[in-house]
mmCIF file with all atom_site columns, N, CA and C in Angstrom:
data_model
loop_
_atom_site.group_PDB
_atom_site.id
_atom_site.type_symbol
_atom_site.label_atom_id
_atom_site.label_alt_id
_atom_site.label_comp_id
_atom_site.label_asym_id
_atom_site.label_entity_id
_atom_site.label_seq_id
_atom_site.pdbx_PDB_ins_code
_atom_site.Cartn_x
_atom_site.Cartn_y
_atom_site.Cartn_z
_atom_site.occupancy
_atom_site.B_iso_or_equiv
_atom_site.pdbx_formal_charge
_atom_site.auth_seq_id
_atom_site.auth_comp_id
_atom_site.auth_asym_id
_atom_site.auth_atom_id
_atom_site.pdbx_PDB_model_num
ATOM 1   N N  . MET A 1 1  ? 23.547 -29.467 -30.694 1.00 82.00 ? 1313 MET A N  1
ATOM 2   C CA . MET A 1 1  ? 24.542 -28.337 -29.684 1.00 82.00 ? 1313 MET A CA 1
ATOM 3   C C  . MET A 1 1  ? 24.600 -26.978 -30.377 1.00 82.00 ? 1313 MET A C  1
ATOM 4   N N  . LEU A 1 2  ? 24.984 -26.909 -31.037 1.00 86.00 ? 1314 LEU A N  1
ATOM 5   C CA . LEU A 1 2  ? 24.526 -25.108 -32.557 1.00 86.00 ? 1314 LEU A CA 1
ATOM 6   C C  . LEU A 1 2  ? 23.631 -26.087 -32.828 1.00 86.00 ? 1314 LEU A C  1
ATOM 7   N N  . VAL A 1 3  ? 22.613 -25.617 -32.879 1.00 89.00 ? 1315 VAL A N  1
ATOM 8   C CA . VAL A 1 3  ? 21.206 -25.293 -32.987 1.00 89.00 ? 1315 VAL A CA 1
ATOM 9   C C  . VAL A 1 3  ? 20.695 -24.621 -31.575 1.00 89.00 ? 1315 VAL A C  1
ATOM 10  N N  . TRP A 1 4  ? 21.238 -24.786 -30.189 1.00 83.00 ? 1316 TRP A N  1
ATOM 11  C CA . TRP A 1 4  ? 20.914 -24.865 -29.324 1.00 83.00 ? 1316 TRP A CA 1
ATOM 12  C C  . TRP A 1 4  ? 20.903 -23.517 -28.695 1.00 83.00 ? 1316 TRP A C  1
ATOM 13  N N  . LEU A 1 5  ? 22.695 -23.670 -29.040 1.00 84.00 ? 1317 LEU A N  1
ATOM 14  C CA . LEU A 1 5  ? 23.192 -22.107 -29.157 1.00 84.00 ? 1317 LEU A CA 1
ATOM 15  C C  . LEU A 1 5  ? 22.697 -21.597 -29.698 1.00 84.00 ? 1317 LEU A C  1
ATOM 16  N N  . ILE A 1 6  ? 22.383 -21.126 -31.035 1.00 86.00 ? 1318 ILE A N  1
ATOM 17  C CA . ILE A 1 6  ? 22.268 -19.883 -31.452 1.00 86.00 ? 1318 ILE A CA 1
ATOM 18  C C  . ILE A 1 6  ? 20.755 -20.742 -31.528 1.00 86.00 ? 1318 ILE A C  1
ATOM 19  N N  . VAL A 1 7  ? 19.280 -21.456 -30.886 1.00 84.00 ? 1319 VAL A N  1
ATOM 20  C CA . VAL A 1 7  ? 18.483 -20.362 -30.319 1.00 84.00 ? 1319 VAL A CA 1
ATOM 21  C C  . VAL A 1 7  ? 18.820 -19.367 -29.213 1.00 84.00 ? 1319 VAL A C  1
ATOM 22  N N  . GLY A 1 8  ? 19.260 -20.099 -28.245 1.00 79.00 ? 1320 GLY A N  1
ATOM 23  C CA . GLY A 1 8  ? 19.340 -19.694 -27.220 1.00 79.00 ? 1320 GLY A CA 1
ATOM 24  C C  . GLY A 1 8  ? 19.906 -18.588 -27.409 1.00 79.00 ? 1320 GLY A C  1
ATOM 25  N N  . ILE A 1 9  ? 20.825 -17.805 -28.325 1.00 79.00 ? 1321 ILE A N  1
ATOM 26  C CA . ILE A 1 9  ? 21.452 -16.661 -27.782 1.00 79.00 ? 1321 ILE A CA 1
ATOM 27  C C  . ILE A 1 9  ? 20.011 -15.885 -28.409 1.00 79.00 ? 1321 ILE A C  1
ATOM 28  N N  . ASN A 1 10 ? 19.906 -15.890 -30.196 1.00 80.00 ? 1322 ASN A N  1
ATOM 29  C CA . ASN A 1 10 ? 18.540 -15.233 -30.329 1.00 80.00 ? 1322 ASN A CA 1
ATOM 30  C C  . ASN A 1 10 ? 17.629 -14.720 -29.688 1.00 80.00 ? 1322 ASN A C  1
ATOM 31  N N  . ALA A 1 11 ? 17.034 -15.974 -28.724 1.00 77.00 ? 1323 ALA A N  1
ATOM 32  C CA . ALA A 1 11 ? 16.022 -15.457 -28.305 1.00 77.00 ? 1323 ALA A CA 1
ATOM 33  C C  . ALA A 1 11 ? 16.948 -14.461 -27.173 1.00 77.00 ? 1323 ALA A C  1
ATOM 34  N N  . ALA A 1 12 ? 17.527 -14.294 -26.144 1.00 74.00 ? 1324 ALA A N  1
ATOM 35  C CA . ALA A 1 12 ? 18.145 -13.701 -25.229 1.00 74.00 ? 1324 ALA A CA 1
ATOM 36  C C  . ALA A 1 12 ? 18.634 -12.029 -25.876 1.00 74.00 ? 1324 ALA A C  1
ATOM 37  N N  . SER A 1 13 ? 18.467 -12.120 -26.849 1.00 71.00 ? 1325 SER A N  1
ATOM 38  C CA . SER A 1 13 ? 19.008 -10.743 -28.044 1.00 71.00 ? 1325 SER A CA 1
ATOM 39  C C  . SER A 1 13 ? 17.809 -9.753  -28.451 1.00 71.00 ? 1325 SER A C  1
ATOM 40  N N  . SER A 1 14 ? 16.736 -11.491 -28.432 1.00 67.00 ? 1326 SER A N  1
ATOM 41  C CA . SER A 1 14 ? 14.669 -10.142 -28.956 1.00 67.00 ? 1326 SER A CA 1
ATOM 42  C C  . SER A 1 14 ? 14.391 -8.924  -28.506 1.00 67.00 ? 1326 SER A C  1
ATOM 43  N N  . GLU A 1 15 ? 14.294 -8.443  -28.596 1.00 59.00 ? 1327 GLU A N  1
ATOM 44  C CA . GLU A 1 15 ? 14.038 -7.104  -27.619 1.00 59.00 ? 1327 GLU A CA 1
ATOM 45  C C  . GLU A 1 15 ? 12.560 -8.207  -27.766 1.00 59.00 ? 1327 GLU A C  1
ATOM 46  N N  . GLY A 1 16 ? 12.010 -7.541  -25.347 1.00 57.00 ? 1328 GLY A N  1
ATOM 47  C CA . GLY A 1 16 ? 10.700 -8.884  -24.663 1.00 57.00 ? 1328 GLY A CA 1
ATOM 48  C C  . GLY A 1 16 ? 10.093 -6.847  -25.109 1.00 57.00 ? 1328 GLY A C  1
ATOM 49  N N  . ASP A 1 17 ? 8.934  -7.050  -24.314 1.00 54.00 ? 1329 ASP A N  1
ATOM 50  C CA . ASP A 1 17 ? 7.856  -6.105  -24.146 1.00 54.00 ? 1329 ASP A CA 1
ATOM 51  C C  . ASP A 1 17 ? 8.449  -5.725  -22.449 1.00 54.00 ? 1329 ASP A C  1
ATOM 52  N N  . ALA A 1 18 ? 9.011  -6.417  -21.211 1.00 60.00 ? 1330 ALA A N  1
ATOM 53  C CA . ALA A 1 18 ? 9.429  -6.395  -20.169 1.00 60.00 ? 1330 ALA A CA 1
ATOM 54  C C  . ALA A 1 18 ? 10.183 -5.635  -20.292 1.00 60.00 ? 1330 ALA A C  1
ATOM 55  N N  . ARG A 1 19 ? 11.279 -5.009  -20.954 1.00 62.00 ? 1331 ARG A N  1
ATOM 56  C CA . ARG A 1 19 ? 12.374 -4.770  -21.238 1.00 62.00 ? 1331 ARG A CA 1
ATOM 57  C C  . ARG A 1 19 ? 12.566 -2.365  -21.023 1.00 62.00 ? 1331 ARG A C  1
ATOM 58  N N  . THR A 1 20 ? 11.540 -2.346  -19.909 1.00 71.00 ? 1332 THR A N  1
ATOM 59  C CA . THR A 1 20 ? 11.245 -0.966  -21.006 1.00 71.00 ? 1332 THR A CA 1
ATOM 60  C C  . THR A 1 20 ? 12.414 0.043   -19.924 1.00 71.00 ? 1332 THR A C  1
ATOM 61  N N  . THR A 1 21 ? 13.244 -0.580  -18.619 1.00 80.00 ? 1333 THR A N  1
ATOM 62  C CA . THR A 1 21 ? 14.482 0.220   -18.709 1.00 80.00 ? 1333 THR A CA 1
ATOM 63  C C  . THR A 1 21 ? 16.074 0.146   -19.125 1.00 80.00 ? 1333 THR A C  1
ATOM 64  N N  . ASP A 1 22 ? 16.730 1.131   -19.007 1.00 81.00 ? 1334 ASP A N  1
ATOM 65  C CA . ASP A 1 22 ? 18.285 0.329   -19.306 1.00 81.00 ? 1334 ASP A CA 1
ATOM 66  C C  . ASP A 1 22 ? 18.654 -0.429  -18.650 1.00 81.00 ? 1334 ASP A C  1
ATOM 67  N N  . ALA A 1 23 ? 18.096 -0.170  -17.223 1.00 81.00 ? 1335 ALA A N  1
ATOM 68  C CA . ALA A 1 23 ? 18.206 -1.584  -16.060 1.00 81.00 ? 1335 ALA A CA 1
ATOM 69  C C  . ALA A 1 23 ? 18.131 -3.152  -16.484 1.00 81.00 ? 1335 ALA A C  1
ATOM 70  N N  . CYS A 1 24 ? 16.631 -2.510  -17.256 1.00 78.00 ? 1336 CYS A N  1
ATOM 71  C CA . CYS A 1 24 ? 16.183 -4.130  -16.919 1.00 78.00 ? 1336 CYS A CA 1
ATOM 72  C C  . CYS A 1 24 ? 16.687 -5.171  -18.731 1.00 78.00 ? 1336 CYS A C  1
ATOM 73  N N  . ALA A 1 25 ? 17.620 -3.964  -19.351 1.00 76.00 ? 1337 ALA A N  1
ATOM 74  C CA . ALA A 1 25 ? 18.331 -4.163  -20.569 1.00 76.00 ? 1337 ALA A CA 1
ATOM 75  C C  . ALA A 1 25 ? 19.519 -4.953  -20.688 1.00 76.00 ? 1337 ALA A C  1
ATOM 76  N N  . THR A 1 26 ? 19.996 -4.428  -19.625 1.00 79.00 ? 1338 THR A N  1
ATOM 77  C CA . THR A 1 26 ? 21.902 -4.790  -19.317 1.00 79.00 ? 1338 THR A CA 1
ATOM 78  C C  . THR A 1 26 ? 21.274 -5.996  -18.522 1.00 79.00 ? 1338 THR A C  1
ATOM 79  N N  . GLY A 1 27 ? 19.815 -6.753  -16.778 1.00 79.00 ? 1339 GLY A N  1
ATOM 80  C CA . GLY A 1 27 ? 20.567 -7.299  -16.741 1.00 79.00 ? 1339 GLY A CA 1
ATOM 81  C C  . GLY A 1 27 ? 19.755 -8.581  -16.926 1.00 79.00 ? 1339 GLY A C  1
ATOM 82  N N  . HIS A 1 28 ? 19.623 -8.421  -18.183 1.00 77.00 ? 1340 HIS A N  1
ATOM 83  C CA . HIS A 1 28 ? 18.804 -10.119 -19.498 1.00 77.00 ? 1340 HIS A CA 1
ATOM 84  C C  . HIS A 1 28 ? 19.859 -9.752  -20.132 1.00 77.00 ? 1340 HIS A C  1
ATOM 85  N N  . ASP A 1 29 ? 20.932 -8.721  -20.545 1.00 76.00 ? 1341 ASP A N  1
ATOM 86  C CA . ASP A 1 29 ? 21.669 -9.528  -21.084 1.00 76.00 ? 1341 ASP A CA 1
ATOM 87  C C  . ASP A 1 29 ? 23.015 -10.183 -20.651 1.00 76.00 ? 1341 ASP A C  1
ATOM 88  N N  . VAL A 1 30 ? 22.811 -9.408  -19.439 1.00 81.00 ? 1342 VAL A N  1
ATOM 89  C CA . VAL A 1 30 ? 24.378 -10.230 -18.119 1.00 81.00 ? 1342 VAL A CA 1
ATOM 90  C C  . VAL A 1 30 ? 24.251 -11.340 -17.987 1.00 81.00 ? 1342 VAL A C  1
ATOM 91  N N  . GLY A 1 31 ? 22.796 -11.459 -17.538 1.00 79.00 ? 1343 GLY A N  1
ATOM 92  C CA . GLY A 1 31 ? 22.071 -13.244 -17.845 1.00 79.00 ? 1343 GLY A CA 1
ATOM 93  C C  . GLY A 1 31 ? 21.936 -14.156 -19.156 1.00 79.00 ? 1343 GLY A C  1
ATOM 94  N N  . THR A 1 32 ? 22.791 -13.479 -19.909 1.00 81.00 ? 1344 THR A N  1
ATOM 95  C CA . THR A 1 32 ? 22.835 -14.906 -21.064 1.00 81.00 ? 1344 THR A CA 1
ATOM 96  C C  . THR A 1 32 ? 24.245 -15.323 -20.821 1.00 81.00 ? 1344 THR A C  1
ATOM 97  N N  . LEU A 1 33 ? 24.899 -14.333 -20.914 1.00 84.00 ? 1345 LEU A N  1
ATOM 98  C CA . LEU A 1 33 ? 26.213 -15.160 -20.305 1.00 84.00 ? 1345 LEU A CA 1
ATOM 99  C C  . LEU A 1 33 ? 25.946 -16.620 -19.584 1.00 84.00 ? 1345 LEU A C  1
ATOM 100 N N  . PRO A 1 34 ? 25.597 -16.689 -19.110 1.00 87.00 ? 1346 PRO A N  1
ATOM 101 C CA . PRO A 1 34 ? 25.204 -17.881 -17.804 1.00 87.00 ? 1346 PRO A CA 1
ATOM 102 C C  . PRO A 1 34 ? 25.234 -19.343 -19.136 1.00 87.00 ? 1346 PRO A C  1
ATOM 103 N N  . GLY A 1 35 ? 24.171 -18.134 -19.230 1.00 84.00 ? 1347 GLY A N  1
ATOM 104 C CA . GLY A 1 35 ? 23.612 -20.142 -20.250 1.00 84.00 ? 1347 GLY A CA 1
ATOM 105 C C  . GLY A 1 35 ? 24.250 -19.804 -21.020 1.00 84.00 ? 1347 GLY A C  1
ATOM 106 N N  . THR A 1 36 ? 25.084 -19.683 -22.407 1.00 86.00 ? 1348 THR A N  1
ATOM 107 C CA . THR A 1 36 ? 25.705 -19.393 -22.967 1.00 86.00 ? 1348 THR A CA 1
ATOM 108 C C  . THR A 1 36 ? 26.087 -20.039 -22.737 1.00 86.00 ? 1348 THR A C  1
ATOM 109 N N  . GLY A 1 37 ? 27.511 -19.715 -21.693 1.00 89.00 ? 1349 GLY A N  1
ATOM 110 C CA . GLY A 1 37 ? 29.070 -20.671 -21.226 1.00 89.00 ? 1349 GLY A CA 1
ATOM 111 C C  . GLY A 1 37 ? 28.695 -21.880 -20.376 1.00 89.00 ? 1349 GLY A C  1
ATOM 112 N N  . THR A 1 38 ? 27.330 -21.953 -19.957 1.00 90.00 ? 1350 THR A N  1
ATOM 113 C CA . THR A 1 38 ? 26.733 -23.723 -19.491 1.00 90.00 ? 1350 THR A CA 1
ATOM 114 C C  . THR A 1 38 ? 26.217 -24.102 -20.517 1.00 90.00 ? 1350 THR A C  1
ATOM 115 N N  . ILE A 1 39 ? 25.790 -24.245 -21.814 1.00 89.00 ? 1351 ILE A N  1
ATOM 116 C CA . ILE A 1 39 ? 25.743 -24.349 -23.428 1.00 89.00 ? 1351 ILE A CA 1
ATOM 117 C C  . ILE A 1 39 ? 27.538 -25.113 -23.502 1.00 89.00 ? 1351 ILE A C  1
ATOM 118 N N  . VAL A 1 40 ? 28.709 -23.879 -23.576 1.00 92.00 ? 1352 VAL A N  1
ATOM 119 C CA . VAL A 1 40 ? 29.453 -24.357 -24.485 1.00 92.00 ? 1352 VAL A CA 1
ATOM 120 C C  . VAL A 1 40 ? 30.037 -25.152 -23.710 1.00 92.00 ? 1352 VAL A C  1
ATOM 121 N N  . PHE A 1 41 ? 30.007 -24.854 -21.927 1.00 95.00 ? 1353 PHE A N  1
ATOM 122 C CA . PHE A 1 41 ? 30.308 -26.207 -21.454 1.00 95.00 ? 1353 PHE A CA 1
ATOM 123 C C  . PHE A 1 41 ? 30.226 -27.395 -22.002 1.00 95.00 ? 1353 PHE A C  1
ATOM 124 N N  . PHE A 1 42 ? 29.146 -27.318 -21.447 1.00 94.00 ? 1354 PHE A N  1
ATOM 125 C CA . PHE A 1 42 ? 28.459 -28.897 -22.484 1.00 94.00 ? 1354 PHE A CA 1
ATOM 126 C C  . PHE A 1 42 ? 29.494 -29.603 -23.864 1.00 94.00 ? 1354 PHE A C  1
ATOM 127 N N  . TRP A 1 43 ? 29.514 -28.512 -24.203 1.00 93.00 ? 1355 TRP A N  1
ATOM 128 C CA . TRP A 1 43 ? 29.774 -28.853 -25.478 1.00 93.00 ? 1355 TRP A CA 1
ATOM 129 C C  . TRP A 1 43 ? 30.776 -30.206 -26.066 1.00 93.00 ? 1355 TRP A C  1
ATOM 130 N N  . ALA A 1 44 ? 31.403 -29.058 -25.217 1.00 96.00 ? 1356 ALA A N  1
ATOM 131 C CA . ALA A 1 44 ? 33.088 -29.122 -24.381 1.00 96.00 ? 1356 ALA A CA 1
ATOM 132 C C  . ALA A 1 44 ? 33.619 -30.269 -24.406 1.00 96.00 ? 1356 ALA A C  1
ATOM 133 N N  . ALA A 1 45 ? 32.878 -29.687 -22.496 1.00 97.00 ? 1357 ALA A N  1
ATOM 134 C CA . ALA A 1 45 ? 32.765 -31.544 -21.635 1.00 97.00 ? 1357 ALA A CA 1
ATOM 135 C C  . ALA A 1 45 ? 32.766 -33.313 -22.447 1.00 97.00 ? 1357 ALA A C  1
ATOM 136 N N  . GLY A 1 46 ? 31.345 -32.755 -23.509 1.00 95.00 ? 1358 GLY A N  1
ATOM 137 C CA . GLY A 1 46 ? 31.437 -33.661 -24.254 1.00 95.00 ? 1358 GLY A CA 1
ATOM 138 C C  . GLY A 1 46 ? 31.470 -34.216 -24.855 1.00 95.00 ? 1358 GLY A C  1
ATOM 139 N N  . ALA A 1 47 ? 32.366 -33.470 -26.435 1.00 95.00 ? 1359 ALA A N  1
ATOM 140 C CA . ALA A 1 47 ? 33.619 -33.714 -26.295 1.00 95.00 ? 1359 ALA A CA 1
ATOM 141 C C  . ALA A 1 47 ? 34.890 -34.553 -26.111 1.00 95.00 ? 1359 ALA A C  1
ATOM 142 N N  . VAL A 1 48 ? 35.495 -34.333 -24.333 1.00 97.00 ? 1360 VAL A N  1
ATOM 143 C CA . VAL A 1 48 ? 36.590 -33.864 -24.141 1.00 97.00 ? 1360 VAL A CA 1
ATOM 144 C C  . VAL A 1 48 ? 35.852 -35.664 -24.144 1.00 97.00 ? 1360 VAL A C  1
ATOM 145 N N  . ILE A 1 49 ? 34.556 -36.056 -23.306 1.00 97.00 ? 1361 ILE A N  1
ATOM 146 C CA . ILE A 1 49 ? 34.399 -37.225 -22.479 1.00 97.00 ? 1361 ILE A CA 1
ATOM 147 C C  . ILE A 1 49 ? 34.752 -38.275 -23.703 1.00 97.00 ? 1361 ILE A C  1
ATOM 148 N N  . HIS A 1 50 ? 34.019 -37.887 -25.722 1.00 96.00 ? 1362 HIS A N  1
ATOM 149 C CA . HIS A 1 50 ? 33.436 -38.552 -26.495 1.00 96.00 ? 1362 HIS A CA 1
ATOM 150 C C  . HIS A 1 50 ? 35.063 -38.796 -26.737 1.00 96.00 ? 1362 HIS A C  1
ATOM 151 N N  . GLY A 1 51 ? 36.262 -38.599 -26.720 1.00 94.00 ? 1363 GLY A N  1
ATOM 152 C CA . GLY A 1 51 ? 37.216 -38.045 -27.123 1.00 94.00 ? 1363 GLY A CA 1
ATOM 153 C C  . GLY A 1 51 ? 38.455 -38.831 -26.342 1.00 94.00 ? 1363 GLY A C  1
ATOM 154 N N  . VAL A 1 52 ? 38.057 -39.215 -24.553 1.00 93.00 ? 1364 VAL A N  1
ATOM 155 C CA . VAL A 1 52 ? 38.816 -39.608 -24.330 1.00 93.00 ? 1364 VAL A CA 1
ATOM 156 C C  . VAL A 1 52 ? 37.797 -41.680 -24.635 1.00 93.00 ? 1364 VAL A C  1
ATOM 157 N N  . VAL A 1 53 ? 36.869 -41.555 -24.154 1.00 92.00 ? 1365 VAL A N  1
ATOM 158 C CA . VAL A 1 53 ? 36.257 -43.264 -24.814 1.00 92.00 ? 1365 VAL A CA 1
ATOM 159 C C  . VAL A 1 53 ? 36.631 -42.872 -25.904 1.00 92.00 ? 1365 VAL A C  1
ATOM 160 N N  . TRP A 1 54 ? 36.454 -43.043 -27.511 1.00 91.00 ? 1366 TRP A N  1
ATOM 161 C CA . TRP A 1 54 ? 37.909 -43.305 -27.753 1.00 91.00 ? 1366 TRP A CA 1
ATOM 162 C C  . TRP A 1 54 ? 38.769 -43.888 -27.884 1.00 91.00 ? 1366 TRP A C  1
ATOM 163 N N  . LEU A 1 55 ? 39.189 -43.132 -27.740 1.00 90.00 ? 1367 LEU A N  1
ATOM 164 C CA . LEU A 1 55 ? 40.775 -42.975 -27.131 1.00 90.00 ? 1367 LEU A CA 1
ATOM 165 C C  . LEU A 1 55 ? 41.292 -44.756 -26.256 1.00 90.00 ? 1367 LEU A C  1
ATOM 166 N N  . VAL A 1 56 ? 40.586 -44.491 -25.840 1.00 88.00 ? 1368 VAL A N  1
ATOM 167 C CA . VAL A 1 56 ? 40.956 -46.553 -25.001 1.00 88.00 ? 1368 VAL A CA 1
ATOM 168 C C  . VAL A 1 56 ? 39.511 -47.396 -25.424 1.00 88.00 ? 1368 VAL A C  1
ATOM 169 N N  . THR A 1 57 ? 38.464 -46.459 -26.599 1.00 89.00 ? 1369 THR A N  1
ATOM 170 C CA . THR A 1 57 ? 38.626 -48.458 -27.219 1.00 89.00 ? 1369 THR A CA 1
ATOM 171 C C  . THR A 1 57 ? 38.381 -48.000 -28.213 1.00 89.00 ? 1369 THR A C  1
ATOM 172 N N  . ASN A 1 58 ? 39.916 -47.395 -28.751 1.00 84.00 ? 1370 ASN A N  1
ATOM 173 C CA . ASN A 1 58 ? 40.153 -47.675 -30.230 1.00 84.00 ? 1370 ASN A CA 1
ATOM 174 C C  . ASN A 1 58 ? 41.937 -48.580 -29.872 1.00 84.00 ? 1370 ASN A C  1
ATOM 175 N N  . ARG A 1 59 ? 42.746 -48.049 -29.095 1.00 69.00 ? 1371 ARG A N  1
ATOM 176 C CA . ARG A 1 59 ? 43.541 -49.136 -28.294 1.00 69.00 ? 1371 ARG A CA 1
ATOM 177 C C  . ARG A 1 59 ? 44.069 -49.927 -28.572 1.00 69.00 ? 1371 ARG A C  1
ATOM 178 N N  . GLY A 1 60 ? 43.148 -50.532 -28.328 1.00 62.00 ? 1372 GLY A N  1
ATOM 179 C CA . GLY A 1 60 ? 43.169 -52.513 -27.940 1.00 62.00 ? 1372 GLY A CA 1
ATOM 180 C C  . GLY A 1 60 ? 42.945 -52.314 -29.856 1.00 62.00 ? 1372 GLY A C  1
ATOM 181 N N  . THR A 1 61 ? 41.412 -52.088 -30.434 1.00 62.00 ? 1373 THR A N  1
ATOM 182 C CA . THR A 1 61 ? 41.988 -52.495 -32.252 1.00 62.00 ? 1373 THR A CA 1
ATOM 183 C C  . THR A 1 61 ? 42.656 -51.953 -32.833 1.00 62.00 ? 1373 THR A C  1
ATOM 184 N N  . ARG A 1 62 ? 43.060 -51.953 -32.435 1.00 59.00 ? 1374 ARG A N  1
ATOM 185 C CA . ARG A 1 62 ? 44.859 -50.807 -33.267 1.00 59.00 ? 1374 ARG A CA 1
ATOM 186 C C  . ARG A 1 62 ? 46.189 -51.383 -33.085 1.00 59.00 ? 1374 ARG A C  1
ATOM 187 N N  . ARG A 1 63 ? 46.128 -51.793 -32.016 1.00 57.00 ? 1375 ARG A N  1
ATOM 188 C CA . ARG A 1 63 ? 47.292 -52.915 -31.622 1.00 57.00 ? 1375 ARG A CA 1
ATOM 189 C C  . ARG A 1 63 ? 47.320 -54.425 -32.169 1.00 57.00 ? 1375 ARG A C  1
ATOM 190 N N  . ARG A 1 64 ? 45.552 -54.932 -31.913 1.00 57.00 ? 1376 ARG A N  1
ATOM 191 C CA . ARG A 1 64 ? 45.109 -56.113 -33.336 1.00 57.00 ? 1376 ARG A CA 1
ATOM 192 C C  . ARG A 1 64 ? 45.341 -56.535 -33.905 1.00 57.00 ? 1376 ARG A C  1
ATOM 193 N N  . ARG A 1 65 ? 45.738 -55.536 -35.098 1.00 56.00 ? 1377 ARG A N  1
ATOM 194 C CA . ARG A 1 65 ? 45.488 -54.818 -36.604 1.00 56.00 ? 1377 ARG A CA 1
ATOM 195 C C  . ARG A 1 65 ? 47.145 -54.987 -37.313 1.00 56.00 ? 1377 ARG A C  1
ATOM 196 N N  . GLU A 1 66 ? 48.328 -54.169 -35.785 1.00 59.00 ? 1378 GLU A N  1
ATOM 197 C CA . GLU A 1 66 ? 49.842 -54.297 -35.917 1.00 59.00 ? 1378 GLU A CA 1
ATOM 198 C C  . GLU A 1 66 ? 49.879 -55.266 -36.087 1.00 59.00 ? 1378 GLU A C  1
ATOM 199 N N  . VAL A 1 67 ? 49.431 -56.731 -35.684 1.00 59.00 ? 1379 VAL A N  1
ATOM 200 C CA . VAL A 1 67 ? 50.252 -57.984 -34.835 1.00 59.00 ? 1379 VAL A CA 1
ATOM 201 C C  . VAL A 1 67 ? 49.909 -58.371 -35.527 1.00 59.00 ? 1379 VAL A C  1
ATOM 202 N N  . ARG A 1 68 ? 48.654 -58.721 -36.929 1.00 56.00 ? 1380 ARG A N  1
ATOM 203 C CA . ARG A 1 68 ? 48.073 -59.687 -37.654 1.00 56.00 ? 1380 ARG A CA 1
ATOM 204 C C  . ARG A 1 68 ? 49.571 -59.626 -38.751 1.00 56.00 ? 1380 ARG A C  1
#
């Protein structure tokens, strides 16, 4: 995910031939935010889901160890 984020930001920051006016450059830069935000959102959502699954599945294992 980190590589995906770095590549996306790098691709958005590189100068292209189509960016001939200031309006095009501004539009290109503003369009980078939703893409970057989407990547960060999915990264955080995956971390939360992974953490909840770990807590739910690890709880039973922890109790069995304490009983023995």
